[in-house]
XYZ file of C-alpha atoms in Angstrom:
659
model
C -0.074 0.045 0.195
C 2.244 2.619 -1.427
C -0.281 5.204 -0.687
C 0.524 5.466 3.219
C 3.979 6.189 2.818
C 4.016 8.335 -0.355
C 3.829 12.212 1.399
C 4.668 10.990 4.920
C 7.545 13.797 4.713
C 5.244 16.756 3.334
C 3.631 18.861 5.279
C 1.768 21.065 2.807
C 0.208 20.994 -0.617
C -0.230 23.439 -3.447
C -3.738 23.900 -5.316
C -4.200 24.452 -8.856
C -4.000 28.464 -8.262
C -0.667 28.035 -6.430
C -2.034 28.666 -3.119
C 0.050 26.484 -0.539
C -2.320 25.143 2.332
C -0.519 23.677 4.837
C -1.456 20.328 6.876
C -2.837 21.766 9.991
C -4.031 18.383 11.211
C -0.475 17.175 11.762
C -0.435 19.281 14.957
C -3.164 17.153 16.616
C -2.683 15.362 19.877
C -4.666 12.242 18.267
C -2.969 12.280 14.920
C -0.500 9.849 14.159
C 1.127 9.169 10.662
C 2.185 5.409 11.328
C -1.763 5.006 11.784
C -2.923 3.480 8.259
C -6.296 5.466 8.860
C -4.195 8.901 9.444
C -1.643 8.031 6.878
C -4.565 7.477 4.235
C -6.210 10.749 5.287
C -2.784 12.724 4.715
C -2.306 11.251 1.131
C -6.094 12.162 0.235
C -5.194 15.858 1.468
C -1.657 16.023 -0.337
C -3.094 14.313 -3.521
C -6.774 16.569 -3.597
C -5.439 19.680 -2.707
C -3.435 19.433 -5.904
C -6.418 18.769 -8.097
C -8.611 21.790 -6.887
C -8.641 25.249 -6.452
C -7.677 26.830 -2.792
C -11.002 27.186 -1.540
C -11.950 23.544 -2.306
C -8.582 22.467 -0.890
C -9.237 24.376 2.574
C -12.440 22.729 2.427
C -10.949 19.398 2.298
C -8.686 20.035 4.849
C -11.738 21.131 7.293
C -13.530 17.742 6.036
C -10.622 15.826 7.271
C -10.432 17.526 10.818
C -14.129 16.774 10.708
C -13.557 13.136 10.089
C -10.621 12.927 12.487
C -12.962 14.492 15.657
C -15.986 11.772 14.216
C -13.618 8.707 14.105
C -12.078 9.455 17.568
C -15.323 9.728 19.284
C -16.743 6.722 17.123
C -14.005 4.681 17.805
C -14.511 5.158 21.583
C -17.910 4.308 21.471
C -17.904 0.994 19.504
C -16.163 -2.617 20.266
C -12.697 -2.974 18.999
C -14.038 -5.058 15.755
C -15.988 -2.102 14.537
C -13.467 0.895 14.841
C -12.451 2.574 11.843
C -8.636 2.135 11.663
C -7.974 2.493 7.571
C -9.641 3.711 4.736
C -11.093 0.443 4.048
C -12.682 0.314 7.051
C -14.964 3.353 5.845
C -18.053 1.871 4.636
C -21.622 3.148 3.431
C -22.716 2.821 7.764
C -19.622 4.447 8.915
C -20.064 7.343 6.429
C -23.807 7.409 7.265
C -22.854 7.896 11.122
C -20.199 10.585 9.914
C -23.117 12.585 8.369
C -25.296 12.473 11.176
C -22.193 13.586 13.452
C -21.740 16.561 11.392
C -25.783 17.399 11.513
C -25.701 16.752 15.346
C -22.621 19.477 15.929
C -24.307 21.974 13.399
C -21.292 21.268 11.214
C -21.960 21.618 7.310
C -22.791 18.554 5.183
C -20.703 19.945 2.490
C -17.694 18.746 4.580
C -19.028 15.028 4.013
C -19.729 15.651 0.435
C -16.172 16.966 -0.173
C -14.488 14.303 1.471
C -16.347 11.560 -0.439
C -15.610 13.186 -3.712
C -11.899 13.140 -2.803
C -12.113 9.565 -2.024
C -13.640 8.904 -5.329
C -11.872 11.104 -7.559
C -8.271 10.274 -6.172
C -8.789 6.544 -5.850
C -9.746 6.566 -9.643
C -7.240 8.708 -11.100
C -3.927 7.608 -9.357
C -2.976 3.907 -9.027
C -1.236 4.206 -5.291
C -3.120 1.444 -3.678
C -5.453 3.506 -2.271
C -9.151 1.722 -1.843
C -11.963 2.193 -4.066
C -14.774 3.195 -1.463
C -18.279 2.531 -2.484
C -20.302 5.283 -0.759
C -24.068 6.465 -1.258
C -24.677 9.981 -3.038
C -25.215 12.603 -0.301
C -28.215 14.775 -0.897
C -26.874 18.584 -1.100
C -28.960 20.879 0.978
C -31.122 23.208 -1.095
C -29.180 26.208 -1.291
C -30.840 29.757 -0.432
C -30.766 32.552 -3.100
C -28.828 35.221 -1.497
C -30.455 38.423 -0.669
C -29.581 41.532 -1.768
C -29.018 44.431 -0.083
C -31.731 46.935 0.883
C -31.789 50.374 -1.149
C -30.794 51.978 2.110
C -27.801 49.547 3.150
C -26.788 49.717 -0.150
C -26.422 53.436 0.016
C -24.602 53.308 3.276
C -21.932 50.869 1.574
C -21.267 53.371 -0.788
C -20.900 55.903 1.309
C -18.554 54.011 3.371
C -16.824 52.755 0.625
C -16.053 56.106 -0.635
C -15.130 57.047 2.458
C -12.530 54.330 2.819
C -11.188 54.939 -0.918
C -10.444 58.478 0.208
C -8.717 57.162 2.926
C -6.726 54.696 0.881
C -5.620 57.694 -1.470
C -4.458 59.906 1.376
C -2.327 56.795 2.366
C -1.207 56.848 -1.190
C -0.024 60.425 -0.663
C 1.666 59.872 2.403
C 3.824 57.645 0.968
C 4.824 59.785 -1.912
C 5.422 62.564 0.814
C 7.760 59.845 2.438
C 9.811 59.116 -0.875
C 10.675 63.097 -0.891
C 11.086 63.515 2.842
C 14.383 64.185 4.609
C 15.234 61.171 7.346
C 16.064 62.616 10.663
C 19.877 62.836 10.896
C 22.004 62.036 14.081
C 22.466 66.127 15.098
C 18.881 66.291 14.855
C 18.170 63.339 16.846
C 20.934 64.794 19.382
C 18.872 67.779 19.730
C 15.954 66.563 20.235
C 16.762 63.829 22.741
C 18.416 66.430 24.905
C 15.256 68.167 24.919
C 13.414 65.482 25.760
C 15.982 64.217 28.414
C 15.745 67.305 30.399
C 12.235 66.681 31.483
C 12.129 65.004 34.987
C 10.395 61.613 35.452
C 6.704 61.723 34.939
C 6.845 65.212 32.995
C 5.545 65.007 29.315
C 6.351 66.798 26.388
C 3.887 68.071 23.915
C 6.309 67.422 20.887
C 5.393 64.890 18.642
C 7.324 62.994 15.879
C 6.669 63.806 12.310
C 5.356 60.372 11.046
C 6.306 61.447 7.378
C 10.107 61.898 8.541
C 10.030 58.897 10.930
C 8.685 56.664 8.006
C 11.350 58.041 5.971
C 13.867 57.191 8.391
C 13.118 53.456 8.984
C 13.062 53.265 4.832
C 16.396 54.826 5.048
C 17.654 52.557 7.333
C 16.303 49.324 6.028
C 14.178 48.640 8.830
C 12.703 45.883 9.309
C 12.743 43.648 6.127
C 16.399 44.479 5.265
C 17.805 43.624 8.749
C 18.451 40.462 10.409
C 16.092 39.467 13.113
C 18.931 39.606 15.416
C 19.602 43.229 14.654
C 15.858 44.004 14.780
C 15.686 42.714 18.490
C 18.645 44.678 19.450
C 17.071 47.935 18.330
C 13.730 47.038 20.234
C 16.028 46.418 23.342
C 18.086 49.761 22.805
C 14.745 51.793 22.112
C 13.392 50.600 25.786
C 16.666 51.434 27.511
C 17.211 54.550 29.611
C 21.034 53.752 29.727
C 21.848 55.364 26.202
C 23.103 58.928 26.459
C 21.262 61.774 24.385
C 24.116 61.148 21.761
C 23.937 57.584 22.018
C 20.890 57.235 19.967
C 21.148 56.544 16.132
C 18.225 57.988 13.962
C 16.394 54.496 13.919
C 16.767 54.055 17.637
C 15.524 57.208 17.965
C 12.591 56.876 15.776
C 11.865 53.501 17.438
C 12.096 54.693 21.167
C 9.422 57.389 20.181
C 6.970 54.974 18.650
C 7.728 51.486 20.035
C 5.434 50.405 22.538
C 7.408 51.122 26.163
C 9.903 52.793 24.323
C 11.822 55.029 26.571
C 11.527 58.553 24.640
C 7.708 57.561 24.124
C 7.471 57.960 28.176
C 8.130 61.693 27.404
C 6.472 62.305 24.112
C 3.416 59.969 24.626
C 1.438 61.709 21.847
C 3.802 60.330 19.138
C 2.545 57.895 16.833
C 2.847 54.226 17.680
C 4.629 52.189 15.363
C 1.991 49.822 14.628
C -0.126 52.708 13.328
C 3.011 53.867 11.229
C 3.352 50.843 9.681
C -0.567 50.864 8.821
C 0.489 54.232 6.860
C 3.371 52.712 5.315
C 2.006 49.501 4.180
C -1.596 48.421 3.186
C -3.644 46.104 5.858
C -6.095 43.556 5.223
C -8.888 45.458 5.893
C -7.353 47.988 3.338
C -7.438 45.312 0.685
C -10.472 43.679 1.527
C -12.484 46.998 1.496
C -11.176 47.190 -2.129
C -12.028 43.912 -3.208
C -15.851 44.276 -1.994
C -16.196 47.516 -3.717
C -14.802 45.942 -6.788
C -17.330 43.139 -6.700
C -20.184 45.818 -5.819
C -19.080 48.022 -8.941
C -18.457 44.887 -11.649
C -20.819 42.684 -10.111
C -18.413 39.994 -10.057
C -18.070 37.181 -7.274
C -15.254 37.024 -4.730
C -13.431 34.538 -6.326
C -13.435 36.052 -9.541
C -12.121 39.399 -7.860
C -9.293 37.427 -6.158
C -8.318 35.943 -9.274
C -7.269 39.126 -11.168
C -3.583 39.508 -12.096
C -2.359 42.537 -11.446
C -0.090 42.820 -14.622
C -2.924 41.428 -16.463
C -6.295 42.905 -15.934
C -6.963 44.692 -18.879
C -8.655 43.128 -22.248
C -6.440 43.735 -25.271
C -9.365 45.463 -26.997
C -9.228 47.852 -24.107
C -5.948 49.260 -25.685
C -6.842 49.688 -29.378
C -9.158 52.857 -28.670
C -8.225 55.883 -26.712
C -11.512 56.034 -24.923
C -12.935 56.544 -21.451
C -14.345 52.731 -21.330
C -12.438 50.029 -20.572
C -12.931 46.052 -20.545
C -11.365 44.525 -17.602
C -10.406 40.502 -17.529
C -10.331 38.123 -14.860
C -9.453 34.562 -15.341
C -10.431 32.190 -12.685
C -8.768 28.651 -12.431
C -11.874 26.730 -11.751
C -9.673 23.572 -11.481
C -7.449 21.625 -13.716
C -9.117 18.210 -12.990
C -11.623 16.078 -15.540
C -8.973 14.427 -17.217
C -7.111 17.560 -18.798
C -3.679 17.975 -18.644
C -3.717 21.593 -18.837
C -5.375 24.327 -16.949
C -8.587 25.669 -18.325
C -9.615 29.111 -16.808
C -12.895 30.549 -16.928
C -12.986 34.348 -18.301
C -15.124 37.045 -16.915
C -15.453 40.534 -18.304
C -16.901 43.723 -17.352
C -16.699 47.201 -18.693
C -15.346 50.170 -16.208
C -14.545 53.954 -16.616
C -10.814 55.743 -16.391
C -12.262 58.766 -15.385
C -14.362 57.743 -12.073
C -12.602 57.750 -9.166
C -14.433 55.189 -7.881
C -14.522 52.441 -10.820
C -13.804 48.929 -10.974
C -10.745 50.053 -13.236
C -9.234 52.418 -10.773
C -10.175 50.473 -7.846
C -7.830 47.660 -8.954
C -5.042 50.114 -9.923
C -5.355 51.446 -6.420
C -5.346 48.168 -4.798
C -2.275 47.323 -7.167
C -0.328 50.554 -6.276
C -0.805 49.948 -2.610
C 0.407 46.460 -2.541
C 3.655 47.358 -4.767
C 6.162 47.956 -2.038
C 5.195 44.182 -0.825
C 5.370 42.822 -4.161
C 8.973 44.350 -4.574
C 9.913 42.830 -1.160
C 8.627 39.448 -2.263
C 10.343 39.589 -5.757
C 13.646 39.927 -3.598
C 13.274 37.185 -1.274
C 14.641 34.012 -2.753
C 12.477 31.930 -0.807
C 9.200 33.140 -3.041
C 8.914 30.767 -6.071
C 8.267 32.553 -9.282
C 4.805 30.875 -9.622
C 3.673 32.206 -6.331
C 0.132 33.575 -6.496
C 0.940 36.688 -4.402
C 3.440 38.021 -6.866
C 0.386 38.292 -9.194
C -2.262 39.477 -6.626
C -3.392 42.861 -6.485
C -4.356 42.554 -2.814
C -1.023 42.400 -0.740
C -0.620 43.733 2.766
C 1.506 43.048 6.041
C -0.230 40.316 8.342
C 0.411 39.498 11.905
C 2.877 41.286 13.722
C 3.906 38.365 15.674
C 5.364 36.627 12.694
C 9.257 36.866 11.863
C 10.059 40.312 9.497
C 10.439 37.938 6.572
C 8.618 39.109 3.404
C 7.868 35.350 2.394
C 6.360 35.095 5.975
C 4.752 38.736 6.652
C 3.478 39.815 3.579
C 0.315 37.960 2.708
C -2.879 37.942 0.001
C -6.693 37.800 0.678
C -6.777 34.108 -0.897
C -6.163 33.008 2.477
C -9.681 33.163 4.298
C -8.483 33.892 7.876
C -7.132 37.237 6.426
C -10.247 37.919 4.206
C -12.452 37.526 7.380
C -10.468 39.740 9.655
C -10.421 42.649 6.786
C -13.824 42.496 6.138
C -14.904 42.235 9.867
C -12.780 45.155 10.362
C -14.434 47.179 7.788
C -17.877 46.553 9.150
C -16.858 47.740 12.515
C -15.830 50.874 11.097
C -18.532 51.249 8.849
C -21.157 50.113 11.050
C -24.168 49.188 8.489
C -27.476 48.218 9.040
C -29.833 46.219 6.686
C -33.498 46.190 7.293
C -32.591 46.540 11.207
C -30.248 44.017 11.117
C -26.276 44.861 11.911
C -23.925 43.560 9.366
C -21.023 42.466 11.603
C -19.166 39.651 9.404
C -18.170 38.670 6.008
C -21.042 35.849 6.175
C -23.411 39.138 6.397
C -22.246 40.219 3.259
C -21.547 36.613 1.351
C -22.467 36.691 -2.177
C -25.068 39.788 -1.564
C -22.844 42.158 -3.006
C -22.908 40.431 -6.723
C -26.794 39.973 -6.298
C -27.107 43.745 -5.296
C -25.164 44.910 -8.253
C -27.265 42.767 -10.587
C -30.484 44.104 -9.162
C -29.267 47.838 -9.415
C -28.358 47.367 -12.974
C -31.369 45.846 -13.812
C -33.451 48.993 -12.216
C -30.911 51.496 -13.365
C -30.794 50.333 -17.172
C -34.200 48.500 -17.271
C -32.619 45.992 -19.445
C -34.213 42.566 -20.210
C -33.344 39.284 -17.990
C -31.626 37.849 -21.110
C -28.858 40.597 -21.554
C -28.035 40.783 -17.747
C -27.812 36.935 -17.964
C -25.415 37.694 -20.859
C -23.396 40.336 -18.864
C -23.224 38.266 -15.788
C -21.879 35.115 -17.472
C -24.834 32.425 -16.331
C -25.838 30.242 -18.074
C -29.315 31.077 -18.984
C -31.893 33.693 -17.939
C -33.749 31.568 -15.477
C -30.578 30.974 -13.268
C -30.373 35.162 -13.207
C -34.047 35.366 -12.740
C -34.632 33.021 -9.684
C -31.021 31.918 -8.085
C -29.647 35.320 -7.822
C -32.399 37.292 -6.517
C -35.153 36.685 -4.151
C -35.903 39.795 -2.378
C -39.435 41.142 -2.008
C -38.826 43.572 -4.972
C -37.792 40.976 -7.485
C -40.811 39.072 -6.247
C -43.074 41.482 -6.968
C -41.558 42.182 -10.358
C -41.857 38.610 -11.480
C -45.811 38.624 -10.012
C -46.030 41.768 -12.497
C -44.578 39.919 -15.393
C -46.717 36.991 -14.743
C -49.651 38.982 -14.825
C -48.671 40.912 -18.030
C -48.262 37.687 -19.705
C -51.395 36.429 -18.271
C -53.583 39.539 -19.658
C -51.684 38.851 -22.769
C -52.490 35.113 -23.170
C -56.252 36.219 -22.376
C -56.408 38.876 -24.803
C -54.990 36.515 -27.557
C -57.378 33.664 -26.962
C -60.370 36.077 -26.733
C -59.289 37.413 -30.453
C -58.438 34.081 -31.928
C -54.983 34.872 -32.149
C -53.650 32.349 -29.745
C -51.841 29.355 -31.722
C -51.128 25.835 -29.631
C -53.025 23.360 -27.690
C -55.440 24.038 -24.582
C -56.685 21.362 -22.309
C -60.324 20.026 -22.568
C -62.620 22.363 -20.923
C -64.636 19.630 -19.712
C -62.255 17.947 -17.498
C -62.469 18.951 -14.240
C -61.301 16.257 -12.257
C -58.409 18.073 -10.570
C -60.800 20.698 -9.231
C -63.005 18.114 -7.989
C -63.314 18.050 -4.378
C -63.206 14.413 -4.494
C -59.603 14.120 -5.779
C -56.928 13.795 -2.822
C -53.177 13.538 -2.739
C -52.567 10.769 0.237
C -49.200 11.737 2.182
C -47.593 9.430 4.855
C -46.722 11.688 7.727
C -43.205 12.698 8.250
C -42.446 12.481 4.453
C -41.994 15.264 2.070
C -43.085 13.316 -0.684
C -46.908 12.357 -1.817
C -47.740 8.549 -1.672
C -50.148 9.165 -4.512
C -53.367 10.437 -5.651
C -56.792 9.367 -5.470
C -59.283 10.541 -8.226
C -62.442 9.739 -6.490
C -62.195 8.168 -3.014
C -66.195 8.011 -2.917
C -66.316 5.364 -5.490
C -63.538 2.957 -5.641
C -63.577 0.202 -8.450
C -61.016 -2.276 -7.403
C -62.232 -5.922 -8.029
C -64.594 -6.944 -5.060
C -65.393 -3.275 -4.170
C -68.683 -2.340 -2.980
C -70.752 0.719 -3.288
C -70.005 2.879 -0.243
C -72.696 4.563 2.018
C -73.256 8.406 1.483
C -70.410 10.337 2.844
C -68.247 7.251 3.409
C -64.358 7.642 1.571
C -62.654 4.268 0.338
C -59.714 3.336 3.023
C -58.167 0.133 1.250
C -54.754 1.513 0.581
C -53.571 -2.074 -0.579
C -56.144 -2.030 -3.314
C -55.145 1.100 -4.740
C -53.188 0.136 -7.705
C -55.708 -2.106 -8.804
C -58.152 0.671 -8.762
C -58.799 3.163 -12.167
C -59.105 5.856 -9.645
C -55.235 5.240 -8.524
C -53.241 8.276 -9.700
C -49.312 7.929 -9.354
C -47.363 11.042 -8.977
C -43.476 11.549 -9.351
C -43.350 11.724 -5.694
C -44.720 8.439 -5.628
C -41.787 6.733 -7.206
C -39.675 5.572 -4.020
C -42.657 4.332 -2.685
C -43.171 2.088 -5.231
C -39.589 1.159 -5.775
C -39.590 0.016 -2.110
C -43.000 -1.869 -2.610
C -41.838 -3.673 -5.478
C -38.842 -4.489 -3.602
C -40.440 -5.549 -0.230
C -42.829 -7.829 -2.707
C -40.017 -9.641 -4.279
C -38.418 -10.423 -0.807
C -41.730 -11.716 0.417
C -42.004 -13.999 -2.753
C -38.311 -15.361 -2.269
C -39.194 -16.374 1.162
C -42.721 -18.268 0.870
C -43.472 -19.138 -2.877
C -46.610 -19.530 -2.020
C -47.094 -15.882 -1.624
C -46.863 -15.590 -5.684
C -50.442 -15.801 -5.979
C -51.103 -13.177 -3.486
C -48.769 -10.677 -4.606
C -48.086 -11.775 -8.474
C -51.233 -8.999 -9.806
C -49.745 -5.984 -7.656
C -46.108 -6.687 -8.366
C -47.369 -6.711 -12.055
C -48.667 -3.281 -11.712
C -45.670 -1.667 -10.040
C -43.418 -3.308 -12.492
C -45.118 -1.766 -15.598
C -45.101 1.562 -13.702
C -41.187 1.904 -13.040
C -40.177 0.497 -16.389
C -42.370 2.498 -18.325
C -41.778 5.760 -16.610
C -39.315 7.114 -18.877
C -37.650 9.911 -16.955
C -34.422 8.839 -15.693
C -33.451 11.571 -13.420
C -36.658 11.388 -11.660
C -35.848 7.524 -11.167
C -32.524 8.641 -9.958
C -33.888 11.359 -7.377
C -36.390 8.708 -6.308
C -33.577 6.206 -5.130
C -32.041 8.988 -3.486
C -34.955 9.724 -1.411
C -35.159 5.980 -0.861
C -31.720 5.545 0.351
C -32.601 8.131 3.018
C -34.907 5.738 5.282
C -34.595 2.524 6.473
C -38.271 1.523 5.210
C -41.034 3.693 3.864
C -43.905 1.503 3.993
C -45.281 -1.443 5.912
C -45.922 -4.816 4.445
C -49.750 -4.840 5.353
C -50.803 -1.455 3.609
C -53.994 -1.450 5.492
C -52.336 -0.825 8.778
C -51.241 2.725 7.064
C -54.475 4.364 7.197
C -53.737 5.841 10.464
C -50.586 7.533 9.234
C -52.038 8.991 6.236
C -52.871 12.719 5.495
C -54.742 14.250 2.801
């Protein structure tokens, strides 16, 4: 079993869009690579991440961690012979218990779907000895279409974004001023230090350090990216000490002593800018870049993945360079996957128009993000540990990350591709913006997820009065139905659909009355569906209907008798021999199970053939002639969700039937 040892020495894997994802489960106390199950899951992670995008790679890692949590609980509750100790021990029943574990702990069922998909694809594609697991298909939860922001919330979002962009433009001006500013020299430092040293203990000066010149001094001295960590630590120690004389501080030590936490000179000049705040002026933060990425989503109508797939060196379509015009065509190529048996990448191109002259257009927002991150990109290019195909070199959304990390460009500079940094940036923006949507405060990225694109779509529909088909074309949807029903379920959209349906209804009636209608119309004499005798029978607790009866007051099965006035037929065991029986698509799983039950009954007792032969023949005829394969497949999926749907004696089912 080669797969158990193939990647034992590796601790991370790189996705198709060149994002490196670490194997964080290796640090778990209960994880041991020498165990077959753990070694197999590590192999699945290493192979699976390389076959998909970073987002699905992170989801696979979450699924593996969830499965490890599950196996720890499961193995502690069952006898040793039933424990899951390798991938080959994972069967349908064990995986069903895993699904129930996720639901019980209110974790996403998509984790089970992602892990099952990885098991299947990796075993099929690679011949490394990994077992082919036979797991049932997991029915995905019905997705709830995203609700657009209300008009008031959208206006507040625009106001907050304009304010944020203005702040970032000021940050660019600050860096331009730093580039031409005069750093502090040693004589100036000597004079300022002598004045600050003249204050007695406890006295404070109103003097503050100039942020522009302080930043220029740090850049001139190469602090911190062009220094060794030992030198950085020594400078921090000197900045906090009181033993140095006024002439003993260099310009760098002077700036640090004024700005660093618990710096000696900071006690005498407490109003000077803090070093953390100074770095926020010099370099972009996750909040800066996340704000721009969200505004780009709103302006262009792109989703998050498309925005993050932007290439800072290639986001203009070549046609934009052919005409000297204010309008440009923007391009983003999202690498969905390299899989499906293709040995090459097949990115999905997304286009959008934008303006050169509008400061807040998508084009200028991308330029602003790229300009802000230029320093970070230059530092990454000089770092020999950063590979040429690192996705950060192409991303316009770079920033300085956690200050507790080492002062190394490869470790300190990150992009928004990492979900944790995206969440922090979005949360910071929402904390400052204080947005409220219909009385509900927007606090985290989950409150805005997928809503900016939908808001943009709805706004464009209202503003330009364009047909749904054109909107679908602009947004790259497969068909107008997707645009109309999936991307917008707001009250406004529903009202618009009702209005359009009413218009169609009026047109249809007018054409029918004037004889202009062309097509087939139902027989007006057929009123069985409208008859009060028509019943749809449903078993309590099931979302699918059992079947329907056209007239429960006059059954016609062999041996039936005339019912007393007001009485209804309750012989469910005779339904399929009655001409009032109506089979629905919802009925298919019940019919499938009934047929299987009768076949098993006949196998156990051959004498039962004469009892059930007629009913079984009708069931086989209905199922064999149904024709809709997708409906039959959905019925099988529904059937697999239950141990049993119907009892053998259908007469006992009457007490559990609902109309």
